[in-house]
């Protein structure tokens, strides 16, 4: 199953979610019409990634599940796609190439499709897990041209997609100025935007600025939503 088009993606953190909870999220998300799921965590989570992925697949048939891995330890074959993330806003070789090399033996044995993705961390007002685990600084929030230069460079290298992330639980989502600049710089590549999106209005703004996929995670954990609440997000990014 392919992750295509545009829409809302629900991020499920396998450290904070067990199989039963994932199944509940899967049913609600399918009923609401989400475009797909991401599974991932910046830190470990290896133990439950497999279980959560299976629960999502079983509870939401027809909805693609993509891995959004924090490291090669989280790899599972229970997904339709692996976002092969390079943390290009940082300069830590571990997240630019090392984890990718470590992933190769697994991917040889389990040929899950990959999407090479330039992962660009943008300052969201607080130190997030990605920043602290990766030991990299995010790009400043008010320098759209700098984010766009990173997106362009990644595209010239040959990366297939761009992910702008303010980090899970960010105080401020990625600004529309940054999204617009990256969209203009890389018009042909799928653009994911997430981190700190808490309202349908923020989701709509990200989509209107050029995001193909808008990602929400924390807001669903903080206030578990009925289908109608999730539908408002789906509708906002349609
Ligand atoms: C984080 O983009 C995702 O990598 C989602 O962020 O948990 O803040 O929604 P939130």
PDB file of C-alpha atoms and ligand atoms in Angstrom:
ATOM      1  CA  UNK A   1       0.000   0.000   0.000  1.00  0.00           C
ATOM      2  CA  UNK A   2       1.436   3.359  -0.992  1.00  0.00           C
ATOM      3  CA  UNK A   3       1.462   6.633   0.878  1.00  0.00           C
ATOM      4  CA  UNK A   4       0.380   9.084  -1.803  1.00  0.00           C
ATOM      5  CA  UNK A   5      -1.495  12.308  -2.295  1.00  0.00           C
ATOM      6  CA  UNK A   6      -2.188  14.671   0.566  1.00  0.00           C
ATOM      7  CA  UNK A   7      -3.859  14.591   3.937  1.00  0.00           C
ATOM      8  CA  UNK A   8      -3.595  14.044   7.644  1.00  0.00           C
ATOM      9  CA  UNK A   9      -1.113  11.593   9.146  1.00  0.00           C
ATOM     10  CA  UNK A  10      -1.428  10.378  12.722  1.00  0.00           C
ATOM     11  CA  UNK A  11       1.854   9.749  14.526  1.00  0.00           C
ATOM     12  CA  UNK A  12       1.779   6.928  17.048  1.00  0.00           C
ATOM     13  CA  UNK A  13       4.630   6.753  19.540  1.00  0.00           C
ATOM     14  CA  UNK A  14       5.387   3.082  20.295  1.00  0.00           C
ATOM     15  CA  UNK A  15       6.988   3.978  23.625  1.00  0.00           C
ATOM     16  CA  UNK A  16       3.754   5.497  24.951  1.00  0.00           C
ATOM     17  CA  UNK A  17       1.265   3.262  23.145  1.00  0.00           C
ATOM     18  CA  UNK A  18       0.522  -0.427  23.494  1.00  0.00           C
ATOM     19  CA  UNK A  19      -1.197  -2.702  21.007  1.00  0.00           C
ATOM     20  CA  UNK A  20      -4.700  -2.216  22.435  1.00  0.00           C
ATOM     21  CA  UNK A  21      -4.391   1.564  22.378  1.00  0.00           C
ATOM     22  CA  UNK A  22      -2.995   1.446  18.855  1.00  0.00           C
ATOM     23  CA  UNK A  23      -5.992  -0.609  17.763  1.00  0.00           C
ATOM     24  CA  UNK A  24      -8.357   1.998  19.213  1.00  0.00           C
ATOM     25  CA  UNK A  25      -6.458   4.797  17.470  1.00  0.00           C
ATOM     26  CA  UNK A  26      -6.475   2.794  14.241  1.00  0.00           C
ATOM     27  CA  UNK A  27     -10.251   2.326  14.228  1.00  0.00           C
ATOM     28  CA  UNK A  28     -10.937   5.983  15.041  1.00  0.00           C
ATOM     29  CA  UNK A  29      -8.456   7.202  12.453  1.00  0.00           C
ATOM     30  CA  UNK A  30      -9.847   5.003   9.713  1.00  0.00           C
ATOM     31  CA  UNK A  31     -13.392   6.122  10.496  1.00  0.00           C
ATOM     32  CA  UNK A  32     -12.288   9.762  10.391  1.00  0.00           C
ATOM     33  CA  UNK A  33     -10.533   9.358   7.035  1.00  0.00           C
ATOM     34  CA  UNK A  34      -6.869   9.918   7.916  1.00  0.00           C
ATOM     35  CA  UNK A  35      -4.447   9.494   5.012  1.00  0.00           C
ATOM     36  CA  UNK A  36      -2.005   7.300   6.907  1.00  0.00           C
ATOM     37  CA  UNK A  37      -0.041   6.533  10.045  1.00  0.00           C
ATOM     38  CA  UNK A  38       3.499   7.221  11.119  1.00  0.00           C
ATOM     39  CA  UNK A  39       5.049   5.116  13.862  1.00  0.00           C
ATOM     40  CA  UNK A  40       8.138   6.326  15.598  1.00  0.00           C
ATOM     41  CA  UNK A  41       9.917   7.759  18.547  1.00  0.00           C
ATOM     42  CA  UNK A  42      13.197   9.603  18.951  1.00  0.00           C
ATOM     43  CA  UNK A  43      14.332   7.294  21.682  1.00  0.00           C
ATOM     44  CA  UNK A  44      14.252   3.490  21.636  1.00  0.00           C
ATOM     45  CA  UNK A  45      10.719   2.115  21.442  1.00  0.00           C
ATOM     46  CA  UNK A  46      12.016  -0.946  19.659  1.00  0.00           C
ATOM     47  CA  UNK A  47      10.099  -3.317  21.908  1.00  0.00           C
ATOM     48  CA  UNK A  48       6.617  -2.210  20.892  1.00  0.00           C
ATOM     49  CA  UNK A  49       7.107  -0.881  17.379  1.00  0.00           C
ATOM     50  CA  UNK A  50       6.316  -4.220  15.798  1.00  0.00           C
ATOM     51  CA  UNK A  51       3.228  -4.776  17.946  1.00  0.00           C
ATOM     52  CA  UNK A  52       1.892  -1.255  17.394  1.00  0.00           C
ATOM     53  CA  UNK A  53       2.432  -1.501  13.639  1.00  0.00           C
ATOM     54  CA  UNK A  54       0.532  -4.769  13.477  1.00  0.00           C
ATOM     55  CA  UNK A  55      -2.305  -3.400  15.574  1.00  0.00           C
ATOM     56  CA  UNK A  56      -2.660  -0.382  13.291  1.00  0.00           C
ATOM     57  CA  UNK A  57      -2.649  -2.539  10.180  1.00  0.00           C
ATOM     58  CA  UNK A  58      -5.251  -4.910  11.593  1.00  0.00           C
ATOM     59  CA  UNK A  59      -7.535  -2.183  12.918  1.00  0.00           C
ATOM     60  CA  UNK A  60      -7.290   0.148   9.913  1.00  0.00           C
ATOM     61  CA  UNK A  61      -7.074  -2.003   6.786  1.00  0.00           C
ATOM     62  CA  UNK A  62      -6.397   0.039   3.676  1.00  0.00           C
ATOM     63  CA  UNK A  63      -4.664   2.881   5.552  1.00  0.00           C
ATOM     64  CA  UNK A  64      -0.901   2.936   4.891  1.00  0.00           C
ATOM     65  CA  UNK A  65       1.501   2.682   7.817  1.00  0.00           C
ATOM     66  CA  UNK A  66       4.937   4.279   7.530  1.00  0.00           C
ATOM     67  CA  UNK A  67       7.833   3.948   9.938  1.00  0.00           C
ATOM     68  CA  UNK A  68       9.274   7.247  11.179  1.00  0.00           C
ATOM     69  CA  UNK A  69      12.285   5.748  12.914  1.00  0.00           C
ATOM     70  CA  UNK A  70      14.461   7.292  15.565  1.00  0.00           C
ATOM     71  CA  UNK A  71      17.159   4.747  14.807  1.00  0.00           C
ATOM     72  CA  UNK A  72      17.833   1.503  12.948  1.00  0.00           C
ATOM     73  CA  UNK A  73      16.809  -0.348  16.139  1.00  0.00           C
ATOM     74  CA  UNK A  74      13.166   0.445  15.419  1.00  0.00           C
ATOM     75  CA  UNK A  75      12.978  -1.256  12.039  1.00  0.00           C
ATOM     76  CA  UNK A  76      10.047  -3.592  11.492  1.00  0.00           C
ATOM     77  CA  UNK A  77       8.626  -5.270   8.417  1.00  0.00           C
ATOM     78  CA  UNK A  78       5.060  -4.613   9.589  1.00  0.00           C
ATOM     79  CA  UNK A  79       4.926  -1.307   7.702  1.00  0.00           C
ATOM     80  CA  UNK A  80       4.246  -0.295   4.111  1.00  0.00           C
ATOM     81  CA  UNK A  81       7.061   2.221   3.966  1.00  0.00           C
ATOM     82  CA  UNK A  82      10.137   3.293   5.887  1.00  0.00           C
ATOM     83  CA  UNK A  83      10.904   7.017   5.898  1.00  0.00           C
ATOM     84  CA  UNK A  84      14.669   6.794   5.377  1.00  0.00           C
ATOM     85  CA  UNK A  85      15.359   9.975   7.319  1.00  0.00           C
ATOM     86  CA  UNK A  86      18.534  12.011   7.112  1.00  0.00           C
ATOM     87  CA  UNK A  87      18.644  14.729   9.739  1.00  0.00           C
ATOM     88  CA  UNK A  88      19.993  17.356   7.335  1.00  0.00           C
ATOM     89  CA  UNK A  89      19.418  20.336   9.646  1.00  0.00           C
ATOM     90  CA  UNK A  90      22.098  18.843  11.872  1.00  0.00           C
ATOM     91  CA  UNK A  91      25.688  17.899  11.335  1.00  0.00           C
ATOM     92  CA  UNK A  92      25.787  14.673  13.296  1.00  0.00           C
ATOM     93  CA  UNK A  93      27.006  11.912  10.948  1.00  0.00           C
ATOM     94  CA  UNK A  94      25.146   9.268  12.937  1.00  0.00           C
ATOM     95  CA  UNK A  95      21.813  10.655  11.720  1.00  0.00           C
ATOM     96  CA  UNK A  96      23.060  11.697   8.288  1.00  0.00           C
ATOM     97  CA  UNK A  97      24.390   8.277   7.229  1.00  0.00           C
ATOM     98  CA  UNK A  98      25.374   5.917  10.054  1.00  0.00           C
ATOM     99  CA  UNK A  99      21.924   4.682  11.097  1.00  0.00           C
ATOM    100  CA  UNK A 100      21.185   4.135   7.394  1.00  0.00           C
ATOM    101  CA  UNK A 101      24.158   1.825   6.987  1.00  0.00           C
ATOM    102  CA  UNK A 102      23.083  -0.061  10.116  1.00  0.00           C
ATOM    103  CA  UNK A 103      19.632  -0.515   8.548  1.00  0.00           C
ATOM    104  CA  UNK A 104      20.962  -2.336   5.501  1.00  0.00           C
ATOM    105  CA  UNK A 105      21.173  -5.890   6.894  1.00  0.00           C
ATOM    106  CA  UNK A 106      17.551  -5.642   8.051  1.00  0.00           C
ATOM    107  CA  UNK A 107      16.360  -4.179   4.747  1.00  0.00           C
ATOM    108  CA  UNK A 108      18.169  -6.907   2.826  1.00  0.00           C
ATOM    109  CA  UNK A 109      16.235  -9.518   4.769  1.00  0.00           C
ATOM    110  CA  UNK A 110      12.960  -7.610   4.807  1.00  0.00           C
ATOM    111  CA  UNK A 111      12.642  -5.575   1.636  1.00  0.00           C
ATOM    112  CA  UNK A 112      10.260  -2.868   2.876  1.00  0.00           C
ATOM    113  CA  UNK A 113      10.041   0.128   0.500  1.00  0.00           C
ATOM    114  CA  UNK A 114      11.981   3.216   1.619  1.00  0.00           C
ATOM    115  CA  UNK A 115      11.509   6.920   0.931  1.00  0.00           C
ATOM    116  CA  UNK A 116      14.670   8.973   1.349  1.00  0.00           C
ATOM    117  CA  UNK A 117      13.549  11.960   3.357  1.00  0.00           C
ATOM    118  CA  UNK A 118      15.374  15.145   4.313  1.00  0.00           C
ATOM    119  CA  UNK A 119      14.437  15.639   7.928  1.00  0.00           C
ATOM    120  CA  UNK A 120      14.682  19.310   8.872  1.00  0.00           C
ATOM    121  CA  UNK A 121      14.264  20.254  12.509  1.00  0.00           C
ATOM    122  CA  UNK A 122      12.994  23.807  13.065  1.00  0.00           C
ATOM    123  CA  UNK A 123      13.069  25.538  16.436  1.00  0.00           C
ATOM    124  CA  UNK A 124       9.669  25.166  18.097  1.00  0.00           C
ATOM    125  CA  UNK A 125      10.320  27.044  21.329  1.00  0.00           C
ATOM    126  CA  UNK A 126      11.568  24.227  23.523  1.00  0.00           C
ATOM    127  CA  UNK A 127      14.217  21.530  23.517  1.00  0.00           C
ATOM    128  CA  UNK A 128      12.555  18.448  22.051  1.00  0.00           C
ATOM    129  CA  UNK A 129      13.572  14.801  22.265  1.00  0.00           C
ATOM    130  CA  UNK A 130      14.915  14.821  18.711  1.00  0.00           C
ATOM    131  CA  UNK A 131      17.248  17.697  19.518  1.00  0.00           C
ATOM    132  CA  UNK A 132      18.477  16.127  22.695  1.00  0.00           C
ATOM    133  CA  UNK A 133      18.854  12.568  21.389  1.00  0.00           C
ATOM    134  CA  UNK A 134      20.444  13.605  18.096  1.00  0.00           C
ATOM    135  CA  UNK A 135      22.649  16.233  19.764  1.00  0.00           C
ATOM    136  CA  UNK A 136      21.898  18.675  16.960  1.00  0.00           C
ATOM    137  CA  UNK A 137      20.499  22.188  17.020  1.00  0.00           C
ATOM    138  CA  UNK A 138      17.318  22.956  15.088  1.00  0.00           C
ATOM    139  CA  UNK A 139      17.310  25.685  12.451  1.00  0.00           C
ATOM    140  CA  UNK A 140      15.996  29.059  13.631  1.00  0.00           C
ATOM    141  CA  UNK A 141      12.240  29.479  13.205  1.00  0.00           C
ATOM    142  CA  UNK A 142      12.516  32.882  11.579  1.00  0.00           C
ATOM    143  CA  UNK A 143      14.924  32.049   8.752  1.00  0.00           C
ATOM    144  CA  UNK A 144      12.774  30.618   5.942  1.00  0.00           C
ATOM    145  CA  UNK A 145      15.597  31.062   3.435  1.00  0.00           C
ATOM    146  CA  UNK A 146      17.888  28.862   5.538  1.00  0.00           C
ATOM    147  CA  UNK A 147      15.296  26.068   5.757  1.00  0.00           C
ATOM    148  CA  UNK A 148      14.685  26.384   2.011  1.00  0.00           C
ATOM    149  CA  UNK A 149      18.410  26.101   1.291  1.00  0.00           C
ATOM    150  CA  UNK A 150      18.511  22.845   3.268  1.00  0.00           C
ATOM    151  CA  UNK A 151      15.482  21.525   1.360  1.00  0.00           C
ATOM    152  CA  UNK A 152      17.045  22.504  -1.972  1.00  0.00           C
ATOM    153  CA  UNK A 153      20.389  20.926  -1.137  1.00  0.00           C
ATOM    154  CA  UNK A 154      18.663  17.700  -0.085  1.00  0.00           C
ATOM    155  CA  UNK A 155      16.672  17.661  -3.301  1.00  0.00           C
ATOM    156  CA  UNK A 156      19.825  18.228  -5.370  1.00  0.00           C
ATOM    157  CA  UNK A 157      21.474  15.327  -3.545  1.00  0.00           C
ATOM    158  CA  UNK A 158      18.520  13.254  -4.680  1.00  0.00           C
ATOM    159  CA  UNK A 159      16.393  12.918  -1.567  1.00  0.00           C
ATOM    160  CA  UNK A 160      12.804  12.146  -2.464  1.00  0.00           C
ATOM    161  CA  UNK A 161      10.846  13.950   0.254  1.00  0.00           C
ATOM    162  CA  UNK A 162      11.142  16.733   2.836  1.00  0.00           C
ATOM    163  CA  UNK A 163       9.942  16.617   6.472  1.00  0.00           C
ATOM    164  CA  UNK A 164       9.770  19.904   8.391  1.00  0.00           C
ATOM    165  CA  UNK A 165       9.449  19.170  12.106  1.00  0.00           C
ATOM    166  CA  UNK A 166       9.226  21.501  15.078  1.00  0.00           C
ATOM    167  CA  UNK A 167       9.645  18.356  17.219  1.00  0.00           C
ATOM    168  CA  UNK A 168       7.015  16.428  19.090  1.00  0.00           C
ATOM    169  CA  UNK A 169       5.217  18.594  21.629  1.00  0.00           C
ATOM    170  CA  UNK A 170       6.720  21.823  20.286  1.00  0.00           C
ATOM    171  CA  UNK A 171       5.327  25.065  21.672  1.00  0.00           C
ATOM    172  CA  UNK A 172       5.125  26.578  18.182  1.00  0.00           C
ATOM    173  CA  UNK A 173       4.565  24.658  14.967  1.00  0.00           C
ATOM    174  CA  UNK A 174       6.656  25.351  11.866  1.00  0.00           C
ATOM    175  CA  UNK A 175       5.621  28.758  10.545  1.00  0.00           C
ATOM    176  CA  UNK A 176       3.745  29.210   7.292  1.00  0.00           C
ATOM    177  CA  UNK A 177       6.665  31.334   6.045  1.00  0.00           C
ATOM    178  CA  UNK A 178       9.086  28.422   6.457  1.00  0.00           C
ATOM    179  CA  UNK A 179       6.631  25.974   4.863  1.00  0.00           C
ATOM    180  CA  UNK A 180       5.990  28.313   1.911  1.00  0.00           C
ATOM    181  CA  UNK A 181       9.710  28.878   1.337  1.00  0.00           C
ATOM    182  CA  UNK A 182      10.439  25.140   1.307  1.00  0.00           C
ATOM    183  CA  UNK A 183       7.433  24.412  -0.887  1.00  0.00           C
ATOM    184  CA  UNK A 184       8.632  27.025  -3.396  1.00  0.00           C
ATOM    185  CA  UNK A 185      12.198  25.699  -3.269  1.00  0.00           C
ATOM    186  CA  UNK A 186      11.204  22.066  -3.792  1.00  0.00           C
ATOM    187  CA  UNK A 187       7.889  22.080  -5.625  1.00  0.00           C
ATOM    188  CA  UNK A 188       7.958  18.486  -6.844  1.00  0.00           C
ATOM    189  CA  UNK A 189       8.733  16.561  -3.672  1.00  0.00           C
ATOM    190  CA  UNK A 190       6.280  15.322  -1.033  1.00  0.00           C
ATOM    191  CA  UNK A 191       6.390  17.711   1.935  1.00  0.00           C
ATOM    192  CA  UNK A 192       5.590  16.520   5.465  1.00  0.00           C
ATOM    193  CA  UNK A 193       5.017  19.068   8.232  1.00  0.00           C
ATOM    194  CA  UNK A 194       4.535  18.316  11.922  1.00  0.00           C
ATOM    195  CA  UNK A 195       5.415  19.184  15.485  1.00  0.00           C
ATOM    196  CA  UNK A 196       3.252  21.212  17.851  1.00  0.00           C
ATOM    197  CA  UNK A 197       0.101  21.235  15.707  1.00  0.00           C
ATOM    198  CA  UNK A 198      -2.765  21.284  18.201  1.00  0.00           C
ATOM    199  CA  UNK A 199      -5.753  22.730  16.342  1.00  0.00           C
ATOM    200  CA  UNK A 200      -7.478  22.096  13.020  1.00  0.00           C
ATOM    201  CA  UNK A 201      -6.752  25.755  12.190  1.00  0.00           C
ATOM    202  CA  UNK A 202      -2.995  25.182  12.522  1.00  0.00           C
ATOM    203  CA  UNK A 203      -3.290  22.029  10.427  1.00  0.00           C
ATOM    204  CA  UNK A 204      -5.175  23.938   7.723  1.00  0.00           C
ATOM    205  CA  UNK A 205      -2.575  26.730   7.724  1.00  0.00           C
ATOM    206  CA  UNK A 206       0.243  24.199   7.213  1.00  0.00           C
ATOM    207  CA  UNK A 207      -1.628  22.536   4.375  1.00  0.00           C
ATOM    208  CA  UNK A 208      -2.470  25.857   2.705  1.00  0.00           C
ATOM    209  CA  UNK A 209       1.168  26.922   2.942  1.00  0.00           C
ATOM    210  CA  UNK A 210       2.129  23.864   0.916  1.00  0.00           C
ATOM    211  CA  UNK A 211       2.386  20.794   3.134  1.00  0.00           C
ATOM    212  CA  UNK A 212       1.195  17.606   1.449  1.00  0.00           C
ATOM    213  CA  UNK A 213       1.038  15.680   4.702  1.00  0.00           C
ATOM    214  CA  UNK A 214       0.249  17.280   8.038  1.00  0.00           C
ATOM    215  CA  UNK A 215       1.312  15.180  11.034  1.00  0.00           C
ATOM    216  CA  UNK A 216      -0.317  15.217  14.491  1.00  0.00           C
ATOM    217  CA  UNK A 217       0.645  13.104  17.473  1.00  0.00           C
ATOM    218  CA  UNK A 218       0.795  14.735  20.897  1.00  0.00           C
ATOM    219  CA  UNK A 219      -2.609  16.411  20.615  1.00  0.00           C
ATOM    220  CA  UNK A 220      -4.240  12.999  20.304  1.00  0.00           C
ATOM    221  CA  UNK A 221      -2.403  11.693  23.357  1.00  0.00           C
ATOM    222  CA  UNK A 222      -3.212  14.763  25.451  1.00  0.00           C
ATOM    223  CA  UNK A 223      -6.914  14.750  24.716  1.00  0.00           C
ATOM    224  CA  UNK A 224      -8.016  11.466  23.207  1.00  0.00           C
ATOM    225  CA  UNK A 225     -10.525  12.430  20.573  1.00  0.00           C
ATOM    226  CA  UNK A 226     -13.759  11.011  19.435  1.00  0.00           C
ATOM    227  CA  UNK A 227     -14.088  10.483  15.717  1.00  0.00           C
ATOM    228  CA  UNK A 228     -15.685  13.903  15.267  1.00  0.00           C
ATOM    229  CA  UNK A 229     -12.630  15.642  16.782  1.00  0.00           C
ATOM    230  CA  UNK A 230     -10.272  13.790  14.503  1.00  0.00           C
ATOM    231  CA  UNK A 231     -12.564  14.426  11.542  1.00  0.00           C
ATOM    232  CA  UNK A 232     -12.149  18.166  12.069  1.00  0.00           C
ATOM    233  CA  UNK A 233      -8.374  17.741  11.507  1.00  0.00           C
ATOM    234  CA  UNK A 234      -8.966  15.522   8.485  1.00  0.00           C
ATOM    235  CA  UNK A 235     -11.389  18.064   7.042  1.00  0.00           C
ATOM    236  CA  UNK A 236      -8.966  20.934   7.710  1.00  0.00           C
ATOM    237  CA  UNK A 237      -6.254  19.432   5.507  1.00  0.00           C
ATOM    238  CA  UNK A 238      -8.408  17.925   2.799  1.00  0.00           C
TER     239      UNK A 238
HETATM  240  C1  LIG B   1       6.795  14.918  15.642  1.00  0.00           C
HETATM  241  O1  LIG B   1       5.837  15.845  13.711  1.00  0.00           O
HETATM  242  C2  LIG B   1       5.600  14.994  14.763  1.00  0.00           C
HETATM  243  O2  LIG B   1       7.880  14.399  14.993  1.00  0.00           O
HETATM  244  C3  LIG B   1       4.335  15.276  15.525  1.00  0.00           C
HETATM  245  O3  LIG B   1       4.491  16.232  16.531  1.00  0.00           O
HETATM  246  O4  LIG B   1       3.565  15.179  18.591  1.00  0.00           O
HETATM  247  O5  LIG B   1       3.771  17.667  18.409  1.00  0.00           O
HETATM  248  O6  LIG B   1       2.045  16.439  17.087  1.00  0.00           O
HETATM  249  P1  LIG B   1       3.411  16.389  17.727  1.00  0.00           P
END
